[in-house]
Amino acid sequence: MKKLLVVLALVLFGTVSYAQWSGGAGNQYLLTPGNVGIGIATPTDDLSVLDAAGPSTFTLNTTVVPTGTTTFTLGQYDMRFNGTTGDFYRNVLRKNMVNGHIEMLQTLKSSALGGATLAFLYVDLTTKKFEMRSGIADVEFQNTGTFSV
């Protein structure tokens, strides 16, 4: 009888301790509700990362070798309002497989723009070319120091 109670207690404890997680496909786990912390015991944001020894680093890595003749996105992050359907700011690092160049692109989708997506900044890391893209009405450079090429 004691063994049965111990087994039931362990099963119940395991169920309760897992209750804050909802399962996903593969290695996906969702914490519901709450914040997730890496290196921090009491996260204050949806995702809090702390490295007590120095600056925190968030890295997107891939070992995939891009092939073909299209653009291959190496990494992307979005900051969004209203979930997946709302306004967002996007920063993309990609490899253009036509010319082999590494490119960084910043875009903005805004209801203030009628829902249009504005690709406003482009940097080609191979040629060191910097562009302000279409849709930019005004460009203002403010620099109190010297500017040289």
PDB file of C-alpha atoms in Angstrom:
ATOM      1  CA  MET A   1       0.000   0.000   0.000  1.00  0.00           C
ATOM      2  CA  LYS A   2       2.858   2.375   0.820  1.00  0.00           C
ATOM      3  CA  LYS A   3       4.485   1.649  -2.528  1.00  0.00           C
ATOM      4  CA  LEU A   4       1.230   2.436  -4.316  1.00  0.00           C
ATOM      5  CA  LEU A   5       0.908   5.745  -2.462  1.00  0.00           C
ATOM      6  CA  VAL A   6       4.506   6.660  -3.266  1.00  0.00           C
ATOM      7  CA  VAL A   7       3.984   5.857  -6.964  1.00  0.00           C
ATOM      8  CA  LEU A   8       0.748   7.868  -7.040  1.00  0.00           C
ATOM      9  CA  ALA A   9       2.456  10.790  -5.298  1.00  0.00           C
ATOM     10  CA  LEU A  10       5.305  10.752  -7.814  1.00  0.00           C
ATOM     11  CA  VAL A  11       2.897  10.601 -10.765  1.00  0.00           C
ATOM     12  CA  LEU A  12       0.816  13.439  -9.311  1.00  0.00           C
ATOM     13  CA  PHE A  13       3.941  15.548  -8.633  1.00  0.00           C
ATOM     14  CA  GLY A  14       5.200  14.968 -12.161  1.00  0.00           C
ATOM     15  CA  THR A  15       1.838  15.978 -13.628  1.00  0.00           C
ATOM     16  CA  VAL A  16       1.612  19.132 -11.505  1.00  0.00           C
ATOM     17  CA  SER A  17       5.193  20.209 -12.210  1.00  0.00           C
ATOM     18  CA  TYR A  18       4.625  19.753 -15.957  1.00  0.00           C
ATOM     19  CA  ALA A  19       1.292  21.618 -15.927  1.00  0.00           C
ATOM     20  CA  GLN A  20       2.862  24.995 -16.665  1.00  0.00           C
ATOM     21  CA  TRP A  21       4.141  23.704 -19.987  1.00  0.00           C
ATOM     22  CA  SER A  22       2.041  22.947 -23.037  1.00  0.00           C
ATOM     23  CA  GLY A  23       3.514  20.491 -25.469  1.00  0.00           C
ATOM     24  CA  GLY A  24       4.364  21.264 -29.052  1.00  0.00           C
ATOM     25  CA  ALA A  25       5.750  19.469 -32.048  1.00  0.00           C
ATOM     26  CA  GLY A  26       9.302  18.171 -31.804  1.00  0.00           C
ATOM     27  CA  ASN A  27      11.397  20.127 -29.308  1.00  0.00           C
ATOM     28  CA  GLN A  28       8.915  22.983 -28.927  1.00  0.00           C
ATOM     29  CA  TYR A  29       7.689  23.820 -25.434  1.00  0.00           C
ATOM     30  CA  LEU A  30       5.435  26.716 -24.508  1.00  0.00           C
ATOM     31  CA  LEU A  31       5.304  28.223 -21.027  1.00  0.00           C
ATOM     32  CA  THR A  32       1.709  29.160 -20.301  1.00  0.00           C
ATOM     33  CA  PRO A  33       1.393  31.741 -18.826  1.00  0.00           C
ATOM     34  CA  GLY A  34       4.527  33.510 -17.733  1.00  0.00           C
ATOM     35  CA  ASN A  35       7.947  34.734 -18.676  1.00  0.00           C
ATOM     36  CA  VAL A  36      10.978  32.720 -19.736  1.00  0.00           C
ATOM     37  CA  GLY A  37      14.439  33.418 -18.399  1.00  0.00           C
ATOM     38  CA  ILE A  38      17.860  32.261 -19.469  1.00  0.00           C
ATOM     39  CA  GLY A  39      20.452  32.916 -16.785  1.00  0.00           C
ATOM     40  CA  ILE A  40      17.883  34.691 -14.613  1.00  0.00           C
ATOM     41  CA  ALA A  41      15.637  33.211 -11.938  1.00  0.00           C
ATOM     42  CA  THR A  42      12.885  35.842 -12.109  1.00  0.00           C
ATOM     43  CA  PRO A  43      12.402  37.012 -15.704  1.00  0.00           C
ATOM     44  CA  THR A  44      10.467  40.269 -16.045  1.00  0.00           C
ATOM     45  CA  ASP A  45       9.809  40.061 -19.793  1.00  0.00           C
ATOM     46  CA  ASP A  46       8.485  37.465 -22.208  1.00  0.00           C
ATOM     47  CA  LEU A  47      12.113  36.441 -22.768  1.00  0.00           C
ATOM     48  CA  SER A  48      14.825  37.690 -20.421  1.00  0.00           C
ATOM     49  CA  VAL A  49      18.458  36.821 -21.053  1.00  0.00           C
ATOM     50  CA  LEU A  50      21.148  37.628 -18.482  1.00  0.00           C
ATOM     51  CA  ASP A  51      24.862  36.969 -18.497  1.00  0.00           C
ATOM     52  CA  ALA A  52      26.132  38.079 -15.098  1.00  0.00           C
ATOM     53  CA  ALA A  53      29.724  38.013 -16.368  1.00  0.00           C
ATOM     54  CA  GLY A  54      29.168  40.509 -19.184  1.00  0.00           C
ATOM     55  CA  PRO A  55      26.885  41.578 -22.021  1.00  0.00           C
ATOM     56  CA  SER A  56      24.143  39.147 -23.030  1.00  0.00           C
ATOM     57  CA  THR A  57      24.308  37.789 -26.552  1.00  0.00           C
ATOM     58  CA  PHE A  58      21.540  36.383 -28.705  1.00  0.00           C
ATOM     59  CA  THR A  59      22.844  34.559 -31.766  1.00  0.00           C
ATOM     60  CA  LEU A  60      21.054  32.978 -34.711  1.00  0.00           C
ATOM     61  CA  ASN A  61      23.373  30.406 -36.260  1.00  0.00           C
ATOM     62  CA  THR A  62      23.093  28.057 -39.165  1.00  0.00           C
ATOM     63  CA  THR A  63      25.412  25.509 -40.721  1.00  0.00           C
ATOM     64  CA  VAL A  64      23.336  25.375 -43.913  1.00  0.00           C
ATOM     65  CA  VAL A  65      25.326  26.139 -47.058  1.00  0.00           C
ATOM     66  CA  PRO A  66      23.031  28.175 -49.341  1.00  0.00           C
ATOM     67  CA  THR A  67      22.653  26.925 -52.898  1.00  0.00           C
ATOM     68  CA  GLY A  68      20.585  27.856 -55.923  1.00  0.00           C
ATOM     69  CA  THR A  69      19.891  31.198 -57.564  1.00  0.00           C
ATOM     70  CA  THR A  70      17.521  32.852 -55.098  1.00  0.00           C
ATOM     71  CA  THR A  71      17.980  34.852 -51.910  1.00  0.00           C
ATOM     72  CA  PHE A  72      18.694  32.748 -48.809  1.00  0.00           C
ATOM     73  CA  THR A  73      17.711  34.260 -45.444  1.00  0.00           C
ATOM     74  CA  LEU A  74      20.382  33.549 -42.820  1.00  0.00           C
ATOM     75  CA  GLY A  75      18.525  35.185 -39.933  1.00  0.00           C
ATOM     76  CA  GLN A  76      15.527  37.381 -39.274  1.00  0.00           C
ATOM     77  CA  TYR A  77      13.883  38.983 -36.301  1.00  0.00           C
ATOM     78  CA  ASP A  78      10.592  40.827 -36.087  1.00  0.00           C
ATOM     79  CA  MET A  79       9.178  43.228 -33.550  1.00  0.00           C
ATOM     80  CA  ARG A  80       5.392  43.156 -33.951  1.00  0.00           C
ATOM     81  CA  PHE A  81       2.260  44.884 -32.763  1.00  0.00           C
ATOM     82  CA  ASN A  82      -1.007  42.877 -32.713  1.00  0.00           C
ATOM     83  CA  GLY A  83       0.538  39.457 -33.216  1.00  0.00           C
ATOM     84  CA  THR A  84       1.278  38.085 -36.659  1.00  0.00           C
ATOM     85  CA  THR A  85      -1.206  40.289 -38.548  1.00  0.00           C
ATOM     86  CA  GLY A  86      -0.274  43.732 -37.208  1.00  0.00           C
ATOM     87  CA  ASP A  87       2.409  46.316 -37.778  1.00  0.00           C
ATOM     88  CA  PHE A  88       6.020  45.155 -37.612  1.00  0.00           C
ATOM     89  CA  TYR A  89       9.656  46.128 -37.924  1.00  0.00           C
ATOM     90  CA  ARG A  90      11.845  43.447 -39.536  1.00  0.00           C
ATOM     91  CA  ASN A  91      15.612  43.065 -39.717  1.00  0.00           C
ATOM     92  CA  VAL A  92      16.922  40.422 -42.140  1.00  0.00           C
ATOM     93  CA  LEU A  93      20.407  39.103 -42.869  1.00  0.00           C
ATOM     94  CA  ARG A  94      20.496  37.237 -46.161  1.00  0.00           C
ATOM     95  CA  LYS A  95      22.742  35.947 -48.922  1.00  0.00           C
ATOM     96  CA  ASN A  96      21.891  36.951 -52.467  1.00  0.00           C
ATOM     97  CA  MET A  97      22.689  33.813 -54.456  1.00  0.00           C
ATOM     98  CA  VAL A  98      22.663  35.670 -57.794  1.00  0.00           C
ATOM     99  CA  ASN A  99      25.753  37.750 -56.961  1.00  0.00           C
ATOM    100  CA  GLY A 100      26.953  35.999 -53.768  1.00  0.00           C
ATOM    101  CA  HIS A 101      26.634  39.150 -51.650  1.00  0.00           C
ATOM    102  CA  ILE A 102      25.681  39.277 -47.968  1.00  0.00           C
ATOM    103  CA  GLU A 103      22.871  41.802 -47.438  1.00  0.00           C
ATOM    104  CA  MET A 104      21.079  43.384 -44.496  1.00  0.00           C
ATOM    105  CA  LEU A 105      17.575  44.732 -45.045  1.00  0.00           C
ATOM    106  CA  GLN A 106      15.272  46.616 -42.680  1.00  0.00           C
ATOM    107  CA  THR A 107      11.571  46.859 -43.440  1.00  0.00           C
ATOM    108  CA  LEU A 108       8.504  48.289 -41.778  1.00  0.00           C
ATOM    109  CA  LYS A 109       4.856  47.360 -42.284  1.00  0.00           C
ATOM    110  CA  SER A 110       2.477  49.905 -40.901  1.00  0.00           C
ATOM    111  CA  SER A 111      -1.244  50.549 -40.968  1.00  0.00           C
ATOM    112  CA  ALA A 112      -0.224  54.235 -41.238  1.00  0.00           C
ATOM    113  CA  LEU A 113       1.147  53.296 -44.683  1.00  0.00           C
ATOM    114  CA  GLY A 114      -2.137  51.645 -45.672  1.00  0.00           C
ATOM    115  CA  GLY A 115      -0.779  48.223 -44.721  1.00  0.00           C
ATOM    116  CA  ALA A 116       2.073  48.530 -47.210  1.00  0.00           C
ATOM    117  CA  THR A 117       5.534  47.176 -46.448  1.00  0.00           C
ATOM    118  CA  LEU A 118       8.284  49.776 -46.689  1.00  0.00           C
ATOM    119  CA  ALA A 119      11.802  48.461 -47.326  1.00  0.00           C
ATOM    120  CA  PHE A 120      13.651  51.469 -45.995  1.00  0.00           C
ATOM    121  CA  LEU A 121      17.261  50.460 -45.438  1.00  0.00           C
ATOM    122  CA  TYR A 122      19.583  48.194 -47.402  1.00  0.00           C
ATOM    123  CA  VAL A 123      23.255  47.450 -46.762  1.00  0.00           C
ATOM    124  CA  ASP A 124      25.366  45.228 -49.006  1.00  0.00           C
ATOM    125  CA  LEU A 125      28.134  43.939 -46.743  1.00  0.00           C
ATOM    126  CA  THR A 126      30.178  42.695 -49.700  1.00  0.00           C
ATOM    127  CA  THR A 127      30.311  45.985 -51.633  1.00  0.00           C
ATOM    128  CA  LYS A 128      29.797  48.179 -48.529  1.00  0.00           C
ATOM    129  CA  LYS A 129      26.911  49.864 -50.367  1.00  0.00           C
ATOM    130  CA  PHE A 130      24.302  51.648 -48.231  1.00  0.00           C
ATOM    131  CA  GLU A 131      20.876  52.538 -49.670  1.00  0.00           C
ATOM    132  CA  MET A 132      17.788  54.335 -48.497  1.00  0.00           C
ATOM    133  CA  ARG A 133      15.032  52.467 -50.310  1.00  0.00           C
ATOM    134  CA  SER A 134      11.791  53.502 -52.016  1.00  0.00           C
ATOM    135  CA  GLY A 135       9.084  55.223 -50.037  1.00  0.00           C
ATOM    136  CA  ILE A 136      11.471  57.391 -48.031  1.00  0.00           C
ATOM    137  CA  ALA A 137      10.146  60.957 -48.203  1.00  0.00           C
ATOM    138  CA  ASP A 138      12.901  62.738 -46.282  1.00  0.00           C
ATOM    139  CA  VAL A 139      16.440  61.773 -45.362  1.00  0.00           C
ATOM    140  CA  GLU A 140      18.019  63.734 -42.560  1.00  0.00           C
ATOM    141  CA  PHE A 141      21.611  63.294 -41.460  1.00  0.00           C
ATOM    142  CA  GLN A 142      22.530  64.810 -38.126  1.00  0.00           C
ATOM    143  CA  ASN A 143      26.139  64.660 -37.115  1.00  0.00           C
ATOM    144  CA  THR A 144      27.965  66.994 -34.759  1.00  0.00           C
ATOM    145  CA  GLY A 145      31.334  65.513 -35.645  1.00  0.00           C
ATOM    146  CA  THR A 146      33.251  65.216 -38.879  1.00  0.00           C
ATOM    147  CA  PHE A 147      32.216  63.030 -41.778  1.00  0.00           C
ATOM    148  CA  SER A 148      34.874  61.606 -44.062  1.00  0.00           C
ATOM    149  CA  VAL A 149      35.134  58.913 -46.673  1.00  0.00           C
TER     150      VAL A 149
END
